[in-house]
């Protein structure tokens, strides 16, 4: 068994305006980091392009049509103050959804042990009918729904350790009783959601808000005390990770002050849970991380654990 890396050149064709934090260089930094000899055993796969119907697992057709129609033939178009699209954004978005879906299929078909999807745009802020926070479609939520709908799983966990609350994933899975969403994030911070009392229609959402400057000890304590026990009780058959690395101490958009070792630690803990309940099955998809060096190092630490545990 191996770890698969899903990526595609189309992910680089989603171009944002100069100075935008969610930029092509993010993937270039990750690609360079994962080209090191220690990652030579990665099973490198092209991310397939999802059929647009796949988006309907979480988004209404009217929204999907609106996003496709908003893609410009040249230049850039702002969907809101933070979220922009370019001529290559539609293909990139379908590759991001397709990567996560293909990873779910391969993991559940026992082709691979686990997977990391190095794609963009990210997805955890995209609500059912609203793009926001650099995100167009709910990549992780759609992947979780695919595991339920197409593979017949009964319990899928989505874990989000991005520094910003995954309001989109929460919106998309709020009424899905067969999922458990557990996420840590800085509060106060954009988008302003993610209070502890936001628990989902079936008690299927657990938010772990953390104060600015929390650091490693507080992050690990929150997961040890609340997040990991909840996941253990849920006993997921698959874990989908929204892997945002913007909680790093060098990231310019937040102040949680984590280190690469913290991302390795939470990955190890999730692998332990996956080994116990899900035959090791994990699909991880890229979310945030905006300091290029910190992003590259943190992603490498995350993937290194996935590879070692997937052997």
XYZ file of C-alpha atoms in Angstrom, residues 71-199:
129
model
C -15.699 32.541 -15.449
C -14.184 35.259 -17.670
C -12.664 34.628 -21.091
C -9.717 36.811 -20.143
C -8.357 38.655 -17.141
C -9.856 38.248 -13.697
C -13.303 38.649 -12.192
C -14.114 39.252 -8.527
C -16.995 37.197 -7.138
C -16.555 39.042 -3.838
C -13.792 41.022 -2.159
C -11.699 37.876 -1.561
C -12.711 35.382 -4.241
C -11.590 35.795 -7.842
C -11.812 33.671 -10.972
C -9.817 33.615 -14.205
C -10.237 31.688 -17.484
C -8.631 28.598 -15.950
C -10.654 28.579 -12.737
C -13.472 26.293 -13.873
C -11.084 23.499 -14.898
C -9.045 23.998 -11.725
C -12.137 23.790 -9.537
C -13.305 20.606 -11.257
C -9.825 19.104 -10.803
C -9.933 19.943 -7.073
C -13.281 18.204 -6.659
C -12.159 15.386 -8.949
C -8.952 14.805 -7.011
C -10.767 14.379 -3.707
C -13.371 12.127 -5.280
C -10.790 9.956 -7.021
C -8.828 9.708 -3.779
C -11.952 8.530 -1.946
C -12.539 5.892 -4.613
C -8.938 4.655 -4.565
C -8.735 4.518 -0.774
C -12.053 2.724 -0.387
C -11.189 0.311 -3.209
C -7.936 -0.526 -1.358
C -5.731 0.672 -4.235
C -3.842 3.000 -1.888
C -3.528 3.477 1.851
C -4.223 7.209 1.954
C -3.937 10.312 -0.214
C -3.087 13.999 -0.314
C -4.668 16.292 -2.900
C -2.409 19.219 -3.860
C -5.028 21.254 -5.713
C -6.605 24.677 -5.687
C -8.874 26.584 -5.329
C -9.526 25.457 -1.752
C -13.059 24.646 -0.666
C -13.956 24.820 3.014
C -15.492 28.320 2.887
C -17.823 27.602 -0.057
C -21.386 27.393 1.204
C -24.240 25.729 -0.664
C -25.067 28.834 -2.702
C -22.209 31.191 -1.896
C -18.572 31.323 -2.949
C -16.328 33.055 -0.440
C -12.905 33.046 1.179
C -11.053 32.013 -2.012
C -13.360 28.951 -2.359
C -15.793 27.949 -5.115
C -16.983 24.434 -4.225
C -16.860 22.336 -1.049
C -14.126 19.877 -2.028
C -13.953 18.034 1.305
C -17.716 17.958 1.866
C -18.357 16.658 -1.652
C -15.751 13.934 -1.073
C -17.453 12.932 2.181
C -20.834 12.788 0.467
C -19.354 10.664 -2.321
C -18.119 8.162 0.247
C -21.619 7.970 1.738
C -23.673 8.015 -1.449
C -21.516 6.019 -3.843
C -19.630 3.685 -1.514
C -22.343 3.125 1.062
C -20.400 4.156 4.150
C -22.329 4.947 7.307
C -19.898 7.234 9.145
C -17.469 9.693 7.555
C -15.478 12.179 9.639
C -14.271 15.491 8.238
C -11.429 17.075 10.196
C -10.431 20.699 9.590
C -7.358 22.258 11.216
C -7.180 25.336 8.988
C -6.805 28.500 11.046
C -10.066 29.881 9.613
C -13.364 28.242 10.467
C -14.674 25.971 7.717
C -18.057 27.673 7.506
C -18.708 26.188 4.080
C -18.120 22.599 5.107
C -20.273 23.211 8.175
C -23.078 24.577 5.985
C -22.858 21.692 3.513
C -22.822 18.963 6.170
C -25.059 20.571 8.810
C -27.976 18.242 8.024
C -25.895 15.144 7.230
C -26.322 12.760 10.169
C -23.769 10.298 8.794
C -20.876 12.748 9.071
C -19.013 14.286 11.983
C -17.219 17.566 11.330
C -14.552 18.502 13.880
C -12.514 21.643 13.352
C -10.104 23.869 15.235
C -9.673 27.499 14.238
C -8.671 30.886 15.587
C -11.402 33.048 17.100
C -11.922 35.921 16.721
C -11.001 35.767 13.041
C -12.707 35.870 9.665
C -15.318 34.544 8.791
C -16.607 35.013 12.342
C -18.397 31.676 12.608
C -17.426 28.528 14.499
C -18.696 29.015 18.041
C -18.933 25.948 20.262
C -22.740 26.162 20.215
C -22.816 25.541 16.449
C -23.339 21.792 16.686
